[in-house]
Coordinates of C-alpha atoms in Angstrom, one line a residue:
M87 CA 47.6 190.4 -93.1
R88 CA 51.0 188.5 -93.2
R89 CA 54.0 190.5 -94.7
V90 CA 57.2 189.8 -96.4
S91 CA 60.2 192.0 -96.7
V92 CA 61.8 192.9 -100.0
R93 CA 65.8 194.2 -99.4
V94 CA 67.9 194.9 -102.4
A95 CA 71.0 196.7 -102.9
R96 CA 69.6 200.3 -102.5
P97 CA 67.3 201.1 -99.0
E98 CA 64.9 203.4 -101.2
F99 CA 63.8 200.0 -103.0
S100 CA 63.5 198.1 -100.0
R101 CA 59.9 197.3 -98.6
Q102 CA 57.9 195.2 -96.4
I103 CA 54.9 193.9 -98.8
S104 CA 51.9 192.3 -98.0
T105 CA 51.5 188.6 -99.4
R106 CA 48.4 189.4 -100.8
S107 CA 50.1 192.1 -102.7
V108 CA 52.7 189.9 -104.3
T109 CA 50.3 187.1 -104.9
V110 CA 47.6 189.8 -106.7
L111 CA 50.2 191.3 -109.2
L112 CA 51.6 187.9 -109.8
V113 CA 48.0 187.3 -111.1
V114 CA 47.6 190.3 -112.9
L115 CA 51.3 189.1 -114.5
A116 CA 50.2 186.3 -115.6
A117 CA 46.9 186.9 -116.7
T118 CA 48.7 189.8 -118.5
T119 CA 50.8 187.1 -120.5
V120 CA 48.1 185.2 -121.4
A121 CA 46.3 188.2 -122.5
I122 CA 49.1 189.2 -124.6
I123 CA 49.1 185.8 -126.7
L124 CA 45.6 185.3 -126.7
T125 CA 45.1 189.1 -128.6
T126 CA 48.5 188.4 -130.6
A127 CA 46.6 185.2 -131.6
Y128 CA 43.4 186.2 -133.2
G129 CA 41.8 188.2 -135.1
D130 CA 41.0 188.2 -139.0
Y131 CA 43.6 185.9 -139.8
S132 CA 43.9 183.4 -136.5
V133 CA 47.3 182.0 -135.6
P134 CA 47.3 178.8 -133.4
L135 CA 48.6 179.4 -130.1
N136 CA 52.0 177.2 -130.8
R137 CA 52.5 178.7 -134.1
T138 CA 51.7 182.4 -132.2
V139 CA 54.4 181.8 -129.8
E140 CA 57.4 181.4 -132.2
A141 CA 55.9 183.7 -134.3
I142 CA 56.6 186.2 -131.5
L143 CA 59.9 184.5 -131.0
G144 CA 60.8 185.0 -134.7
N145 CA 61.1 181.5 -135.7
G146 CA 57.4 180.8 -137.2
D147 CA 56.4 180.4 -140.4
P148 CA 57.0 183.8 -142.6
I149 CA 53.2 184.8 -143.0
D150 CA 52.7 184.5 -139.2
T151 CA 55.3 186.5 -138.4
L152 CA 54.4 189.2 -140.8
V153 CA 51.3 189.4 -139.2
I154 CA 52.3 189.2 -135.6
R155 CA 55.3 190.7 -135.2
D156 CA 55.0 193.5 -137.9
H157 CA 51.3 194.2 -137.1
R158 CA 49.9 192.7 -134.1
L159 CA 52.7 192.8 -131.0
P160 CA 53.3 196.3 -131.6
R161 CA 49.7 197.5 -131.2
V162 CA 49.4 195.0 -128.2
L163 CA 52.8 195.6 -126.5
M164 CA 51.8 199.2 -126.8
C165 CA 48.2 199.1 -124.5
V166 CA 50.4 197.3 -121.9
L167 CA 53.2 199.6 -121.4
V168 CA 50.8 202.6 -122.1
G169 CA 48.5 201.5 -119.7
A170 CA 51.4 200.6 -116.9
A171 CA 52.2 204.1 -117.3
L172 CA 48.9 205.9 -117.4
A173 CA 48.2 203.9 -114.3
L174 CA 51.3 204.5 -112.7
S175 CA 51.1 208.3 -113.5
G176 CA 47.3 207.9 -112.1
G177 CA 48.4 206.5 -108.3
V178 CA 50.8 208.3 -107.8
F179 CA 48.8 211.8 -108.2
Q180 CA 45.7 210.1 -106.2
T181 CA 48.7 209.2 -103.5
L182 CA 49.6 212.6 -103.6
T183 CA 46.5 214.7 -103.5
R184 CA 44.8 211.7 -101.1
N185 CA 41.7 212.7 -103.8
P186 CA 40.5 209.3 -105.3
L187 CA 39.1 211.1 -108.6
A188 CA 42.1 213.1 -109.0
A189 CA 44.2 212.2 -112.5
P190 CA 46.9 213.4 -114.7
D191 CA 44.9 215.1 -117.1
I192 CA 43.7 217.7 -114.4
I193 CA 47.1 219.6 -114.5
G194 CA 46.9 220.0 -118.3
V195 CA 48.7 217.7 -119.6
T196 CA 46.2 216.3 -121.9
Q197 CA 44.8 219.3 -123.4
G198 CA 48.1 220.1 -123.8
A199 CA 49.2 217.5 -126.3
A200 CA 45.7 217.7 -127.5
V201 CA 46.0 221.4 -128.8
V202 CA 49.2 220.8 -130.8
A203 CA 48.0 217.6 -132.2
V204 CA 45.0 218.6 -133.8
W205 CA 46.5 221.6 -134.9
M206 CA 49.6 219.8 -136.7
I207 CA 46.3 217.2 -138.1
L208 CA 44.6 220.3 -139.6
R209 CA 47.8 221.5 -140.9
G210 CA 48.4 218.3 -142.5
L211 CA 51.8 217.6 -141.3
P212 CA 53.4 215.1 -141.3
E213 CA 52.4 211.4 -138.8
A214 CA 55.2 210.5 -137.8
V215 CA 56.4 214.1 -136.5
L216 CA 52.6 214.0 -134.1
P217 CA 54.2 212.6 -131.2
V218 CA 57.3 214.8 -131.1
G219 CA 54.7 217.8 -131.5
A220 CA 52.0 216.5 -128.7
F221 CA 55.0 216.1 -126.2
A222 CA 56.1 219.1 -126.4
G223 CA 52.7 220.3 -125.8
A224 CA 51.9 219.0 -123.1
M225 CA 55.1 219.7 -121.5
A226 CA 54.6 223.5 -122.2
A227 CA 51.2 223.0 -120.3
L228 CA 53.0 221.5 -117.2
A229 CA 55.6 223.7 -117.4
V230 CA 53.4 226.9 -117.3
V231 CA 51.4 224.5 -114.8
A232 CA 54.9 224.2 -112.4
V233 CA 55.7 228.3 -112.5
L234 CA 52.5 229.6 -111.5
G235 CA 52.1 226.5 -109.0
V236 CA 55.4 227.3 -107.4
R237 CA 55.4 231.1 -107.9
R238 CA 55.1 231.4 -104.5
D239 CA 54.7 228.3 -102.4
L240 CA 53.6 224.3 -103.7
S241 CA 50.2 223.3 -103.0
M242 CA 48.5 220.5 -104.8
Y243 CA 45.4 222.2 -104.1
R244 CA 46.9 225.4 -105.8
L245 CA 48.0 223.5 -108.6
I246 CA 44.8 221.1 -109.0
L247 CA 42.6 224.9 -109.2
I248 CA 45.7 225.9 -111.8
G249 CA 45.1 222.6 -113.8
I250 CA 41.6 223.1 -114.2
G251 CA 42.0 226.5 -115.1
L252 CA 44.7 226.1 -117.3
N253 CA 42.9 222.4 -119.2
T254 CA 39.6 224.6 -119.6
L255 CA 41.4 227.9 -121.5
I256 CA 42.9 225.3 -123.5
G257 CA 40.1 222.9 -124.2
A258 CA 38.5 226.8 -125.8
A259 CA 41.4 226.5 -127.8
V260 CA 41.0 222.6 -128.9
T261 CA 37.2 223.6 -130.1
Y262 CA 38.4 226.6 -131.9
L263 CA 40.9 225.0 -133.9
I264 CA 38.5 222.7 -135.2
A265 CA 34.9 225.1 -136.0
R266 CA 37.4 227.3 -137.8
A267 CA 38.7 224.9 -139.6
N268 CA 38.7 225.4 -143.4
A269 CA 37.1 223.4 -146.5
V270 CA 40.6 221.5 -146.6
E271 CA 41.0 221.1 -143.2
R272 CA 37.8 219.7 -142.8
E273 CA 38.9 216.5 -144.6
R274 CA 41.4 215.7 -141.6
L275 CA 38.8 216.2 -139.0
N276 CA 38.5 212.2 -138.7
L277 CA 41.9 211.9 -137.7
A278 CA 42.2 214.7 -135.2
E279 CA 39.0 213.1 -133.7
Q280 CA 40.0 210.0 -133.1
W281 CA 43.2 210.9 -131.9
L282 CA 41.7 212.9 -129.3
V283 CA 39.5 209.9 -127.6
G284 CA 42.5 208.1 -127.9
S285 CA 43.3 205.0 -130.4
T286 CA 46.5 202.7 -130.7
S287 CA 45.8 202.1 -134.8
A288 CA 48.9 203.9 -135.8
T289 CA 51.1 202.0 -133.3
T290 CA 54.8 201.3 -134.7
W291 CA 57.8 199.3 -133.3
P292 CA 59.6 202.7 -133.2
K293 CA 57.1 204.2 -130.9
V294 CA 56.6 201.2 -129.1
G295 CA 60.4 201.6 -127.9
I296 CA 59.8 205.1 -126.6
A297 CA 56.8 204.0 -124.2
A298 CA 59.0 200.9 -123.0
G299 CA 61.9 203.2 -122.3
T300 CA 60.3 205.8 -120.9
L301 CA 58.3 203.7 -118.1
A302 CA 61.5 202.0 -117.7
L303 CA 63.5 204.6 -116.7
L304 CA 60.9 206.7 -114.8
T305 CA 59.2 203.9 -112.9
P306 CA 62.1 203.3 -110.2
A307 CA 62.3 207.1 -110.1
I308 CA 59.1 207.3 -109.1
L309 CA 59.0 204.1 -106.6
S310 CA 62.1 205.2 -105.1
C311 CA 60.1 208.0 -103.2
G312 CA 57.4 205.4 -102.3
R313 CA 59.0 205.8 -98.7
S314 CA 58.2 209.4 -98.5
L315 CA 55.3 209.6 -100.4
N316 CA 53.6 206.7 -97.8
T317 CA 54.8 209.2 -95.1
L318 CA 52.8 211.9 -96.8
Q319 CA 49.6 209.5 -96.4
L320 CA 49.6 211.2 -92.8
G321 CA 49.4 214.8 -93.4
D322 CA 52.4 217.3 -94.7
D323 CA 52.3 218.7 -90.8
L324 CA 53.3 215.2 -89.9
G325 CA 55.7 214.3 -92.9
A326 CA 57.5 217.5 -92.4
A327 CA 57.8 217.0 -88.3
L328 CA 59.5 213.6 -89.6
G329 CA 62.1 215.2 -92.0
V330 CA 60.2 214.5 -95.3
P331 CA 61.4 217.8 -97.9
I332 CA 57.3 217.7 -98.6
R333 CA 57.7 220.6 -101.7
R334 CA 60.7 219.3 -103.3
L335 CA 59.3 215.7 -103.5
Q336 CA 55.6 217.4 -104.3
L337 CA 57.4 218.8 -107.1
T338 CA 59.7 216.2 -108.6
T339 CA 56.8 213.4 -108.0
V340 CA 54.3 215.8 -109.9
S341 CA 56.9 216.1 -112.5
L342 CA 58.0 212.7 -112.8
A343 CA 54.4 210.8 -113.1
A344 CA 52.9 214.2 -115.4
L345 CA 55.8 213.4 -117.7
L346 CA 55.0 210.0 -118.0
A347 CA 51.4 210.6 -118.5
A348 CA 53.0 213.0 -121.6
V349 CA 54.8 210.6 -123.3
A350 CA 51.8 208.0 -123.3
V351 CA 49.6 210.6 -124.4
S352 CA 51.9 211.7 -127.4
V353 CA 52.2 208.1 -128.6
T354 CA 48.3 207.4 -128.3
G355 CA 46.7 210.4 -127.8
P356 CA 44.8 211.3 -124.6
I357 CA 42.9 207.3 -123.4
G358 CA 40.3 208.5 -120.9
F359 CA 39.9 206.9 -117.4
V360 CA 42.6 204.2 -117.6
A361 CA 45.0 206.9 -114.6
F362 CA 41.7 206.9 -112.6
V363 CA 40.1 203.2 -112.7
S364 CA 43.0 201.2 -112.4
P365 CA 44.6 202.2 -109.2
H366 CA 41.5 201.7 -107.5
I367 CA 41.3 198.8 -108.8
A368 CA 44.8 197.8 -107.2
R369 CA 43.9 198.9 -103.8
R370 CA 40.6 196.7 -103.8
L371 CA 42.4 193.9 -104.9
T372 CA 45.4 194.2 -102.7
G373 CA 43.8 195.4 -99.9
T374 CA 46.6 198.2 -99.4
A375 CA 46.3 202.2 -100.2
G376 CA 49.6 204.3 -101.5
V377 CA 53.0 203.4 -102.9
A378 CA 52.5 199.5 -102.4
S379 CA 49.4 199.3 -104.5
L380 CA 51.2 201.1 -107.5
P381 CA 52.7 197.8 -108.9
T382 CA 49.7 195.9 -109.1
A383 CA 47.9 199.1 -110.5
M384 CA 50.4 199.1 -113.6
G385 CA 49.5 195.2 -114.1
V386 CA 46.1 196.3 -114.0
G387 CA 46.4 199.0 -116.8
G388 CA 48.3 197.3 -119.1
L389 CA 45.7 194.5 -118.7
L390 CA 42.7 196.7 -119.1
L391 CA 44.0 198.7 -121.9
L392 CA 44.6 195.3 -123.8
I393 CA 41.4 194.4 -123.1
A394 CA 39.4 197.2 -124.0
D395 CA 41.4 197.6 -127.2
Y396 CA 40.4 194.5 -128.1
A397 CA 36.7 194.9 -127.6
A398 CA 37.3 197.7 -130.1
Q399 CA 38.8 195.9 -132.6
R400 CA 37.2 192.4 -132.7
V401 CA 33.8 193.0 -130.4
L402 CA 32.1 195.8 -132.3
E403 CA 32.8 194.5 -135.2
P404 CA 32.1 195.5 -138.4
S405 CA 32.7 199.1 -136.9
Q406 CA 36.4 199.5 -135.0
L407 CA 36.1 202.3 -132.6
P408 CA 39.2 204.2 -131.0
V409 CA 40.0 202.2 -128.0
G410 CA 39.5 205.5 -126.1
Y411 CA 35.2 204.9 -126.7
V412 CA 36.2 201.8 -124.5
T413 CA 37.8 203.3 -121.9
I414 CA 34.9 205.5 -121.0
V415 CA 32.3 203.2 -121.2
L416 CA 34.1 201.1 -118.5
G417 CA 35.0 204.0 -116.7
A418 CA 32.6 206.4 -116.6
P419 CA 29.6 204.6 -114.4
Y420 CA 32.6 203.8 -112.4
L421 CA 33.2 207.4 -111.8
L422 CA 29.4 208.0 -111.4
Y423 CA 29.4 204.7 -108.4
L424 CA 32.0 207.2 -106.7
L425 CA 30.9 209.6 -106.9
V426 CA 27.0 208.2 -105.4
R427 CA 28.9 206.3 -103.4
G428 CA 30.2 209.4 -101.6
E429 CA 34.1 207.9 -101.3
S430 CA 36.7 210.7 -99.8
R431 CA 39.2 208.3 -98.7
M432 CA 41.9 206.2 -100.8
G433 CA 41.5 202.2 -99.5
T434 CA 38.5 202.8 -98.1

């Protein structure tokens, strides 16, 4: 496989990347750009493509600009950003654990956000503060897992077990809140259930800014650990022998990946299977495993969520479903395929 060297000022970002990976990434980015334009243009009020581009740039007809820039474009960009964030987070977890079935929600981030969000919705608190509460819940769950996980010695296996236990406990709390809802709160259950499955319908430009800023800050921080993460693919013992600070690296990357997932969940709710499926697709497209496939995984995640959201809005008319239902339908068969196939190693 032919490789090209990518060198930048900071050596931790320098890589040798296969030409196949570069080609696949460019194709995915091009497909995402086309999908952004098409999904922004077509809907109940369709806009010709040339006018769509003008409206996106803010130079079009006032009605076109209102429909596209104020209503459709934020939702479209949110899909791309959240899909990329979830895919990157999932790819990091699968790389760290060397487990193709790993995802960020296994350590309680999703359920931590869910229990606070459901409580806020049932209490009738303003929807504008919902992302803040969901993020706080996600980080509280992460803090519990981190404290318990590093109390004696950090182990990815132990961290996962603690996360599964916490997930079960918080999931029971969510069920309790819903089951004990009074008559007034039951009128808000529909909104709570929609949030629990994940939806982009309440997207606003401030939420897009939060997602974009988080992705811009955390992506370089995660990729800067790439060389050490690749070394861990050889095993913890060999990584330590080669001078990799195993525990510090694990704690840092788990925290960054969980933070990325927490922000994504806080603005859209827990959208399932994107974090799990996207890294798999990227590895199969690029023929590489580990950190080298993460940029492609981000592109795949954004494109996958964008297509799923459009399908939820348009293909399944007249009833529009939350995008989380569509990603479950797309992702669950792939999970079953992996389980039946007995895949136990990434990139195989």
